[in-house]
Short mmCIF file of C-alpha atoms and ligand atoms in Angstrom, two decimals:
data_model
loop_
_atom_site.label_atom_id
_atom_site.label_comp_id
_atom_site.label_asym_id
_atom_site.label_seq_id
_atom_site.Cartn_x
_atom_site.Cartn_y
_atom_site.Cartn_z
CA UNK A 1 29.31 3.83 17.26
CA UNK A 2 28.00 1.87 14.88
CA UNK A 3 23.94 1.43 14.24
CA UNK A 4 23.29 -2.12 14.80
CA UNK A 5 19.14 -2.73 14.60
CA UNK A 6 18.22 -5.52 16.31
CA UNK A 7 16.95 -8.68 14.16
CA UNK A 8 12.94 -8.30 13.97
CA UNK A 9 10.18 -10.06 12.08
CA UNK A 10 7.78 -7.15 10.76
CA UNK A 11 4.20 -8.04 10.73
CA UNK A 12 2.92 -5.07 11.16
CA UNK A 13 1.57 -2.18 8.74
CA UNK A 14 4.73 -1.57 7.14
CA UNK A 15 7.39 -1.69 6.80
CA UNK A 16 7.13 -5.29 6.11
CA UNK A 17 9.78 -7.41 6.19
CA UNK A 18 12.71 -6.70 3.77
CA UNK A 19 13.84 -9.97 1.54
CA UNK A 20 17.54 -9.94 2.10
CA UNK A 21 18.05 -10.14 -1.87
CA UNK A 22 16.29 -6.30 -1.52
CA UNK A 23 18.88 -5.39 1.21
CA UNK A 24 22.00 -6.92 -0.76
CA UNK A 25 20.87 -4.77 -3.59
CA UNK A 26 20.90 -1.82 -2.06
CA UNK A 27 24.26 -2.61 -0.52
CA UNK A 28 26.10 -2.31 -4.44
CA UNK A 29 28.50 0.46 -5.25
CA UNK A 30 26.77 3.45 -6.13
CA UNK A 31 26.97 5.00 -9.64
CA UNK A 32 26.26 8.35 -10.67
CA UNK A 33 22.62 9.46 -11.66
CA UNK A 34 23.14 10.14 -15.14
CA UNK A 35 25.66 7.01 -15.68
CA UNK A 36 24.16 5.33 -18.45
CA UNK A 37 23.80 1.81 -16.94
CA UNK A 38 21.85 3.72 -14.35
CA UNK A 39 19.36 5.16 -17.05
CA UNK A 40 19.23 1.47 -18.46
CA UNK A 41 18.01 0.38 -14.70
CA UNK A 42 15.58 3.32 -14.58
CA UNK A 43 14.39 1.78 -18.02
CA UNK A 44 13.62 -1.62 -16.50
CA UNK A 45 12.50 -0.27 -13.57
CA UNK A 46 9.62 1.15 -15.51
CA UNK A 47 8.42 -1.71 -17.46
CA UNK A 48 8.60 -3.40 -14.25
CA UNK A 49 6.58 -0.64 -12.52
CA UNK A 50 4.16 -1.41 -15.52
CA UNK A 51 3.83 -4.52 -14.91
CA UNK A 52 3.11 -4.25 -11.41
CA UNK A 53 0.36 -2.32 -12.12
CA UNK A 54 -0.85 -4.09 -15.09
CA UNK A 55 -0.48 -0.70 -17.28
CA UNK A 56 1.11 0.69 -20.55
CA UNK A 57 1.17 4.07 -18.89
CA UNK A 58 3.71 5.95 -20.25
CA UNK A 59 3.62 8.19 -17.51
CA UNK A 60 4.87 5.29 -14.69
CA UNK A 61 7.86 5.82 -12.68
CA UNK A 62 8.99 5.66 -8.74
CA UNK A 63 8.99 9.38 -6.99
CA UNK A 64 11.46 9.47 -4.70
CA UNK A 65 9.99 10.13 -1.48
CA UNK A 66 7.51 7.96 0.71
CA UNK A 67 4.26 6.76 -0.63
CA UNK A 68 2.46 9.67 1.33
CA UNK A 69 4.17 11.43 -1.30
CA UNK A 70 2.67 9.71 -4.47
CA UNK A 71 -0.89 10.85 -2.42
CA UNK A 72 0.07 14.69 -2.81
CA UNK A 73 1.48 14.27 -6.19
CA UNK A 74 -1.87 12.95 -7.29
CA UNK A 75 -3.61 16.15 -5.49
CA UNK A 76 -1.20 18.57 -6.22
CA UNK A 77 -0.81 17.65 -10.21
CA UNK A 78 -4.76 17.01 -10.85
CA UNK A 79 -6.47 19.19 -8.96
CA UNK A 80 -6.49 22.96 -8.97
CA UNK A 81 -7.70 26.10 -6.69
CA UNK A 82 -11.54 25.69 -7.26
CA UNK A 83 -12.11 22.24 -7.99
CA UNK A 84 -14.26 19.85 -6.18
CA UNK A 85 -13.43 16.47 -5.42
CA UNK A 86 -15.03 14.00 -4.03
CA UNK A 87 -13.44 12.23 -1.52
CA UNK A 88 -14.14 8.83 0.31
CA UNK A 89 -13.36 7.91 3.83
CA UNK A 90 -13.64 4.56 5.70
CA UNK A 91 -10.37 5.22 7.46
CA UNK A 92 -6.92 7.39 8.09
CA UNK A 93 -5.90 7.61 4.58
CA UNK A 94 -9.25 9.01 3.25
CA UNK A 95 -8.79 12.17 5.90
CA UNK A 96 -5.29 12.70 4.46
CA UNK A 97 -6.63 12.92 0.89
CA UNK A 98 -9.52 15.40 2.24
CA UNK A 99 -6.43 17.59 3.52
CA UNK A 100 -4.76 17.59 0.68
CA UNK A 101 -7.36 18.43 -1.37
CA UNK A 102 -8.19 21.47 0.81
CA UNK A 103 -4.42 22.26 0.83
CA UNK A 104 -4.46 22.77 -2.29
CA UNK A 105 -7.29 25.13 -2.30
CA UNK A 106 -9.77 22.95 -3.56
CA UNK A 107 -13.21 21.65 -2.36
CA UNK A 108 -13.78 18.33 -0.68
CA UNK A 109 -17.00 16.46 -0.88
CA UNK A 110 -16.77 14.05 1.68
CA UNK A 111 -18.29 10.12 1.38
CA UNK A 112 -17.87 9.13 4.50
CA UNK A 113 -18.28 5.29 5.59
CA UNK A 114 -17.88 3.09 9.03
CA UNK A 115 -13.97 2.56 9.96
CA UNK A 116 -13.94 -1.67 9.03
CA UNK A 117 -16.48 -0.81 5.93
CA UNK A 118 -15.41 -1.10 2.49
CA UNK A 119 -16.86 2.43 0.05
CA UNK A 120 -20.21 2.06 -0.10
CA UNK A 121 -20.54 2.68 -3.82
CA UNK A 122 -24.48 3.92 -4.00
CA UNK A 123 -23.28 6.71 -1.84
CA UNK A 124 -20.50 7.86 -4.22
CA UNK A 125 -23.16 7.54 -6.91
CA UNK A 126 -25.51 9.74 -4.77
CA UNK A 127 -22.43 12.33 -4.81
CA UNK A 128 -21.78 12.21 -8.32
CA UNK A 129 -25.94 13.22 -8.66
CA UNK A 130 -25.30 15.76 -6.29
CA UNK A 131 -21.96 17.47 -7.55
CA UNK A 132 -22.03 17.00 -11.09
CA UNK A 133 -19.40 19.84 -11.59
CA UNK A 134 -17.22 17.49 -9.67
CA UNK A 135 -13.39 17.22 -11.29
CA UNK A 136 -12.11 13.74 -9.67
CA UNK A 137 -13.02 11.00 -7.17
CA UNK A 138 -10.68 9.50 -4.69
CA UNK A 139 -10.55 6.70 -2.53
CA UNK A 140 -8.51 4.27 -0.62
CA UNK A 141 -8.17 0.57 -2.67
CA UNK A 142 -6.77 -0.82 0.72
CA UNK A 143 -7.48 1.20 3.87
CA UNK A 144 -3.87 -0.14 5.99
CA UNK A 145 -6.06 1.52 9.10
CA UNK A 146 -8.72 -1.07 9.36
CA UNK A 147 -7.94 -3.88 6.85
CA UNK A 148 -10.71 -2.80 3.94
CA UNK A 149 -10.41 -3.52 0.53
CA UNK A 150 -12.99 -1.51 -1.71
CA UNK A 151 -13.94 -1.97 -4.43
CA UNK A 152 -11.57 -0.07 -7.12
CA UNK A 153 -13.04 -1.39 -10.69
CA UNK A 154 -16.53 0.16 -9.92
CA UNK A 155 -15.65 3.28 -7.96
CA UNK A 156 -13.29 3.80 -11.69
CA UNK A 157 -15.91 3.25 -13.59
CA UNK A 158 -18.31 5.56 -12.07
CA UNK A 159 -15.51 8.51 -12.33
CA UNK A 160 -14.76 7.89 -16.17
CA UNK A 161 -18.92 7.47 -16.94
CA UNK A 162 -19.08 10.78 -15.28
CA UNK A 163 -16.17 12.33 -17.29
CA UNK A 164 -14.27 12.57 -14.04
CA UNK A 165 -10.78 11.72 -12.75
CA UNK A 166 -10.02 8.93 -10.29
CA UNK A 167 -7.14 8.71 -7.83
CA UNK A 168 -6.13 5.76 -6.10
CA UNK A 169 -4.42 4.79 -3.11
CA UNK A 170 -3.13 1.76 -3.38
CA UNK A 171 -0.16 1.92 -0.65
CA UNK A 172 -1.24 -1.73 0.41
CA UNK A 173 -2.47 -3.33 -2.10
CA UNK A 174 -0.46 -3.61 -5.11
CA UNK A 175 1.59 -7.01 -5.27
CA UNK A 176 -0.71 -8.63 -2.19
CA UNK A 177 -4.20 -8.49 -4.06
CA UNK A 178 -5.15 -7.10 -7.79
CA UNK A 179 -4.45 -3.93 -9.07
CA UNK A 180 -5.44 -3.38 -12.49
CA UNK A 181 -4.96 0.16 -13.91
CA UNK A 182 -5.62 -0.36 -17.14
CA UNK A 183 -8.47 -2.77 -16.50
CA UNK A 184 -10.17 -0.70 -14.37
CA UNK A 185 -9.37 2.73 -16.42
CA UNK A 186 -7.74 3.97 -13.34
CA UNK A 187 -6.50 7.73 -13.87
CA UNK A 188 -3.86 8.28 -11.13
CA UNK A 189 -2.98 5.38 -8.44
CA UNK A 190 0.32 5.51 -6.35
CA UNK A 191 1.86 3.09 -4.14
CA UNK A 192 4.64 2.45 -1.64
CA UNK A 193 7.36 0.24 -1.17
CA UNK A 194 7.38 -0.59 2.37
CA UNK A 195 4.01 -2.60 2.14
CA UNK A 196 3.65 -5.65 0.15
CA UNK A 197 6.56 -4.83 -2.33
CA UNK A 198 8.71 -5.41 0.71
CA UNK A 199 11.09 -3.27 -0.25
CA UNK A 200 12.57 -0.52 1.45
CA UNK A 201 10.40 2.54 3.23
CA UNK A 202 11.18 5.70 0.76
CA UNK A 203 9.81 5.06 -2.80
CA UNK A 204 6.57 5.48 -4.29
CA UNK A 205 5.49 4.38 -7.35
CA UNK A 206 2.91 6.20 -9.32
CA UNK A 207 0.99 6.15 -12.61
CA UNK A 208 -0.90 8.35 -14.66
CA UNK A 209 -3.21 7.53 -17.48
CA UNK A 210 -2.96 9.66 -20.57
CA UNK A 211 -6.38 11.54 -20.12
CA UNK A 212 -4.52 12.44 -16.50
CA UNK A 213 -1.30 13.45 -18.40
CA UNK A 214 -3.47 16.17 -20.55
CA UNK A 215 -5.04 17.16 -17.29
CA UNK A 216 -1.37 17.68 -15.88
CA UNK A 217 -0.10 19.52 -19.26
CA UNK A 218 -3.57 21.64 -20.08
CA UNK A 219 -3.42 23.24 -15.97
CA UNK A 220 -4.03 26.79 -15.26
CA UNK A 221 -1.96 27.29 -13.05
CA UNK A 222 1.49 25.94 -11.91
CA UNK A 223 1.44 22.89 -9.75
CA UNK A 224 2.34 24.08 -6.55
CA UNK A 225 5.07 21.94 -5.54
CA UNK A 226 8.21 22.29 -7.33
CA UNK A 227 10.09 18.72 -6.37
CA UNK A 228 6.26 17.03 -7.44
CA UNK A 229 5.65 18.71 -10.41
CA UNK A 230 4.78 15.81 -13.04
CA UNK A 231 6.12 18.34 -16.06
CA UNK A 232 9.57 18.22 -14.39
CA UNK A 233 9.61 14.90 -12.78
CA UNK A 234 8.94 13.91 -16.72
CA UNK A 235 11.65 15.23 -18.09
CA UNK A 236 13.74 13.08 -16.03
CA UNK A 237 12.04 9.74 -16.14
CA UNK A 238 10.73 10.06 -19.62
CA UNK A 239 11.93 7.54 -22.66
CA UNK A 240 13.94 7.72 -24.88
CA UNK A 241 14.30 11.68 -24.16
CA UNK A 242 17.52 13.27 -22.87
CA UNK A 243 17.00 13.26 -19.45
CA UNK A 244 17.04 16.81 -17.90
CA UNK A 245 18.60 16.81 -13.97
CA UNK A 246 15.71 17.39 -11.58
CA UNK A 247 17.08 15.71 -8.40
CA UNK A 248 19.17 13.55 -8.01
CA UNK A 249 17.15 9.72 -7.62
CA UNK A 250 17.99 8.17 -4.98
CA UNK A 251 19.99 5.55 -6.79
CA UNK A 252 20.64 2.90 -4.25
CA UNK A 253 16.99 2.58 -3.01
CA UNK A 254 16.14 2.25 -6.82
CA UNK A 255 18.39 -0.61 -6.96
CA UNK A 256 16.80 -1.94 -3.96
CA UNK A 257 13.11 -1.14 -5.95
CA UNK A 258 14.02 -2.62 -8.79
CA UNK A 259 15.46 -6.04 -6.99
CA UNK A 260 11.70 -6.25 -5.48
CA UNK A 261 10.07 -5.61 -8.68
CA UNK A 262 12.19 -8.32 -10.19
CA UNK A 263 11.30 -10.87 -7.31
CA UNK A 264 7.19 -10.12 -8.23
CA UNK A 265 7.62 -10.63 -11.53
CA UNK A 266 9.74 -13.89 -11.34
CA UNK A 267 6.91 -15.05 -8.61
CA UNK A 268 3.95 -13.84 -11.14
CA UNK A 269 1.20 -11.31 -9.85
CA UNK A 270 -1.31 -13.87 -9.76
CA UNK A 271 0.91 -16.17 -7.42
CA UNK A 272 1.41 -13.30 -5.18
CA UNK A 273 -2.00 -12.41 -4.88
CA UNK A 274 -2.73 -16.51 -4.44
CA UNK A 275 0.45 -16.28 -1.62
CA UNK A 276 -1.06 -13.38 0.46
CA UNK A 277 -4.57 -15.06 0.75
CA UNK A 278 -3.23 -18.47 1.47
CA UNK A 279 -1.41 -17.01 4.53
CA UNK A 280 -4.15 -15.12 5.04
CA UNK A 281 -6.61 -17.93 5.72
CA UNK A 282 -3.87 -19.64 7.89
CA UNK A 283 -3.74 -16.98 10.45
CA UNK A 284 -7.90 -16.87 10.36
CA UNK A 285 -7.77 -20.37 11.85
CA UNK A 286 -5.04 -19.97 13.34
CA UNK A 287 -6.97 -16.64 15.29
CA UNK A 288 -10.12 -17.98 15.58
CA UNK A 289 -8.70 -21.28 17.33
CA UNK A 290 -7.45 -18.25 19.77
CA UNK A 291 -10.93 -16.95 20.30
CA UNK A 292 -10.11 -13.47 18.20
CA UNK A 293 -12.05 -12.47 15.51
CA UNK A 294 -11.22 -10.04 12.55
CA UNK A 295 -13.17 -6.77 12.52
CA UNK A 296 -13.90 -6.56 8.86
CA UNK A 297 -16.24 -8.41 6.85
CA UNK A 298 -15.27 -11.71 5.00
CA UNK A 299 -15.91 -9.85 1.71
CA UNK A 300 -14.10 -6.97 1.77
CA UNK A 301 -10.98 -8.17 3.95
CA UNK A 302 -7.44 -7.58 3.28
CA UNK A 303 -4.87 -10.54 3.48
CA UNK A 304 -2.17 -8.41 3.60
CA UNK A 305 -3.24 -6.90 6.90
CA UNK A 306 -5.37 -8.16 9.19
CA UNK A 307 -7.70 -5.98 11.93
CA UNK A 308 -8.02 -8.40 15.10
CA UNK A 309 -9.85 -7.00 17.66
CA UNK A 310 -8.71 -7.11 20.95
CA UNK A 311 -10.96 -9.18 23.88
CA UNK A 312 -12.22 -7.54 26.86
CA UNK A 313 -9.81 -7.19 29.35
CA UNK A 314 -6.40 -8.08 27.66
CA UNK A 315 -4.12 -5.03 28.01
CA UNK A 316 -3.16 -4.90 24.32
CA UNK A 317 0.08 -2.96 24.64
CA UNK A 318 1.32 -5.54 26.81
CA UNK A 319 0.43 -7.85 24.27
CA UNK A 320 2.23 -6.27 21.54
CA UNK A 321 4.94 -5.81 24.21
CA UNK A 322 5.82 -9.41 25.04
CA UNK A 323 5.55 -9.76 21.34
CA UNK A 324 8.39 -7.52 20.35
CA UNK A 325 10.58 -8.49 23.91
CA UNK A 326 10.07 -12.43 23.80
CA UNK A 327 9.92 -13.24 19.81
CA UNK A 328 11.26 -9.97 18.29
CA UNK A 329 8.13 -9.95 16.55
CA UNK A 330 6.25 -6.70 15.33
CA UNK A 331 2.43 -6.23 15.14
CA UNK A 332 0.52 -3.03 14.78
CA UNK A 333 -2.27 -0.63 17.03
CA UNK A 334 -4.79 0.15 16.07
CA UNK A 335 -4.96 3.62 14.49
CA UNK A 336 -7.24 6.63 15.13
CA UNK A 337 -10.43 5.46 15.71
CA UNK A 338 -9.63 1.45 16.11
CA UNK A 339 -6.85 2.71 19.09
CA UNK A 340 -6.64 0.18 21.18
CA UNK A 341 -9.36 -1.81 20.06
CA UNK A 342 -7.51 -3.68 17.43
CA UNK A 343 -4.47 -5.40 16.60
CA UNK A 344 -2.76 -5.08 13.08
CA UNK A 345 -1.76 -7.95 11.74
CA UNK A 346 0.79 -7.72 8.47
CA UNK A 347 1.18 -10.40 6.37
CA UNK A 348 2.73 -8.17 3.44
CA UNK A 349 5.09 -9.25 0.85
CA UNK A 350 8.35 -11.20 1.80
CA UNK A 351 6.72 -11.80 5.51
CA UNK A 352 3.67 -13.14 4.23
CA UNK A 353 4.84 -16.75 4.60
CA UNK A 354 3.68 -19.96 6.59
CA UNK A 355 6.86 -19.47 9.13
CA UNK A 356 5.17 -16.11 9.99
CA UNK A 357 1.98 -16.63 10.51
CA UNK A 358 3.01 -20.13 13.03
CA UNK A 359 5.51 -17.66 14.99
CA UNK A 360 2.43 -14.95 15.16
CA UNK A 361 -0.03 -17.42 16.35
CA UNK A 362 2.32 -19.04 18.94
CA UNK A 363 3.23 -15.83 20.04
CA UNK A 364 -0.06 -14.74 20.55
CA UNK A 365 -1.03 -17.74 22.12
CA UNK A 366 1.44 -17.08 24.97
CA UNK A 367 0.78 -13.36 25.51
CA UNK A 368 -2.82 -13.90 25.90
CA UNK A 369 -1.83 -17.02 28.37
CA UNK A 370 -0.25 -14.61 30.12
CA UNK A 371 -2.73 -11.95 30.21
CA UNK A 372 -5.00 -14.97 32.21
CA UNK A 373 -7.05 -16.22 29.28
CA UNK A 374 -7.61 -19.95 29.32
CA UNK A 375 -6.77 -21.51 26.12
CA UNK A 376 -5.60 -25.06 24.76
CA UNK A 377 -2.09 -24.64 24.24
CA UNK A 378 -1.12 -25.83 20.79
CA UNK A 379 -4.62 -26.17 19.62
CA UNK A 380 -4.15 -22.87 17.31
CA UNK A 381 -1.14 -24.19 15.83
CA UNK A 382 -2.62 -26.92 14.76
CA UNK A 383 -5.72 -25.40 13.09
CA UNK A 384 -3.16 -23.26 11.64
CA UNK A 385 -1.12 -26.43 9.82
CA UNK A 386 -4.43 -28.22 9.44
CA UNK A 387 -5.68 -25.04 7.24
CA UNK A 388 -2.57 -25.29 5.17
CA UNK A 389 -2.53 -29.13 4.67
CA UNK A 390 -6.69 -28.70 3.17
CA UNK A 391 -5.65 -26.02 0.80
CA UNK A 392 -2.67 -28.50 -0.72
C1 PLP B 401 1.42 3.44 4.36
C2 PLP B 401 0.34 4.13 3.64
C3 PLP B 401 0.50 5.41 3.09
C4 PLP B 401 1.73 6.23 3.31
O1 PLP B 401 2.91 5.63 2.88
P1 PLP B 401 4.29 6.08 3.55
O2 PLP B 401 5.30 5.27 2.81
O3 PLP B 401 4.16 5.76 5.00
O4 PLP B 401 4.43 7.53 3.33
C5 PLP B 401 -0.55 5.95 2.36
N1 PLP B 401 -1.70 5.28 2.19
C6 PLP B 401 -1.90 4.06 2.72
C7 PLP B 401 -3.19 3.36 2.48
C8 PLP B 401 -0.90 3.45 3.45
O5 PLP B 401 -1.08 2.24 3.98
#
């Protein structure tokens, strides 16, 4: 039989909900790899890409695997057996980049900050001080574990005034708040297009700056992965060149991709970014008329996803149960250390709209009824619409 998922509103940490113009993209007929209307879509889908990340990186260009791939293509292409890195942690994602650098037979000098923290950037200077000899520094622009942003212009510009790489994990952030490669002189950053690109799980775009691109070209050794290796994956997504036959790209997804890119830049980055904090500050009211606060500071919070924390005594499984069974609505645990102390809350992309967060809020407002907590009923949803009537 037939697959048949059932209808669901994603607010969770990705995948976020898919804009049907996406999914009818993806449903075209499929042409062959090499076709040459399909090379003039990979075309676009670059300068799109570029755009995206606010970059004239030559070396721009979707891999064709999940965004946890664009992390090990950073590693594995920039990094070699004997390097140090430094690495930053407030969260999941700054473990995985300490295993890949190890994986890779390299060192990894840890920064390690409070899950809910942004990078605390005196400490990566300290590092810097401490291992000079240091090759790159990495860190997580959005940490999707506990709603962080940090900050990604400074932590850049402390790598390039020390003569070292950075590589960034933006997964998260790129179309919900700024990225700026360029701006920030940003050496390697990857994304994903399951988050706020709304797109489809399975791509990830990924950019390289040209001082990364000589790093890539001038290695000692081979990279170690064959299907990531940036001198291959080049030959195929370069311009202008004759395109050699690495894999074959997923070319439906990349229709998909390049449908979502299209849809950011007809909305404008800067409306996007406006869009995700708008909803954002919607579902604050909306939460705090609930009694639930956000775990991260106001500074350094993500709209895209919001850490709730979970009150004493609510059984937050059963929350997130009635959610899914009752509304069809998904919201993410809390990961790692934050399990089950926190909700996730997605507003990413295509879900982050004022339909979403009402449903979200009512929701909640009956599960935690349920659960025996004594609230107004309605008075959320109005702070919620009062919120969005101040900010017209
Ligand atoms: C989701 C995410 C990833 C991994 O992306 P996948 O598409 O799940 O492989 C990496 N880093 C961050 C910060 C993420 O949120």
């Amino acid at each position: 039989m037939s697959f048949h998922p059932p209808l669901r509103t994603l607010m969770g940490p990705g995948p976020s909900d898919v804009n049907p113009r996406i999914l009818s993209a993806l449903a075209r007929p499929t042409i062959g790899h090499l076709d040459p209307e399909f090379i003039r879509l990979m075309d676009e889908t670059k300068t799109l890409l570029q755009y995206a990340f606010q970059t004239g990186n030559e070396l721009t260009l979707p891999l064709s695997a999940p965004g946890s791939a664009g992390m090990e293509a950073a590693f594995v292409n920039l990094i070699e057996p004997g390097d140090t890195v430094i690495v930053c942690q407030n969260g999941v994602f700054g473990g995985r980049m300490k295993e890949n650098v190890e994986r890779v037979g390299a060192t990894a000098v840890m920064v390690i900050d409070d899950w809910g923290a942004a990078v605390d950037i005196e400490k990566v200077q300290h590092a810097i001080t401490e291992y000079p000899h240091a090759t790159a520094i990495a860190f997580v622009h959005a940490e999707t574990s506990t709603g962080v942003q940090s900050d990604a212009r400074a932590l850049c510009k402390l790598a390039a005034d020390d003569g070292m790489l950075s590589i960034v994990d933006t997964v998260t952030g790129l179309a919900g708040i700024e990225v700026d490669v360029d701006g920030w002189g940003a050496d390697a950053v990857y994304s994903g297009t399951q988050k706020c690109l709304s797109c489809v799980p399975g791509l990830s775009p990924l950019t390289f700056s040209t001082r990364a691109q000589t790093r890539i070209s001038n290695r000692k050794t081979p990279v170690q992965s064959w299907f990531l290796d940036m001198n291959l994956v080049m030959g195929y997504w370069g311009k202008g060149t004759q395109r050699a036959y690495h894999h074959t790209a997923p070319v439906n997804a990349l229709y998909a991709m390049h449908e979502a890119l299209l849809i950011l830049k007809e909305e404008g980055l800067h409306n996007s970014w406006a869009r995700h904090q708008s909803n954002h500050l919607a579902l604050k009211a909306g939460l705090e008329a609930l009694g639930l606060s956000l775990v991260v500071k106001e500074q350094d919070r993500l709209p895209q996803l919001n850490a709730v924390s979970v009150p004493p005594g609510i059984d937050e499984a059963a929350v997130r149960k009635q959610l899914l069974n009752q509304y069809s609505l998904e919201i993410g645990a809390g990961l790692g250390q934050l399990a089950g102390k926190v909700w996730r809350i997605g507003l990413m992309g295509y879900a982050s709209r004022p339909s979403n967060v009402r449903l979200c809020v009512h929701a909640l407002e009956a599960a935690l009824i349920n659960q025996n907590l004594t609230l107004d009923r309605g008075a959320a949803i109005s702070a919620v619409n009062k919120c969005y009537e101040d900010m017209q």
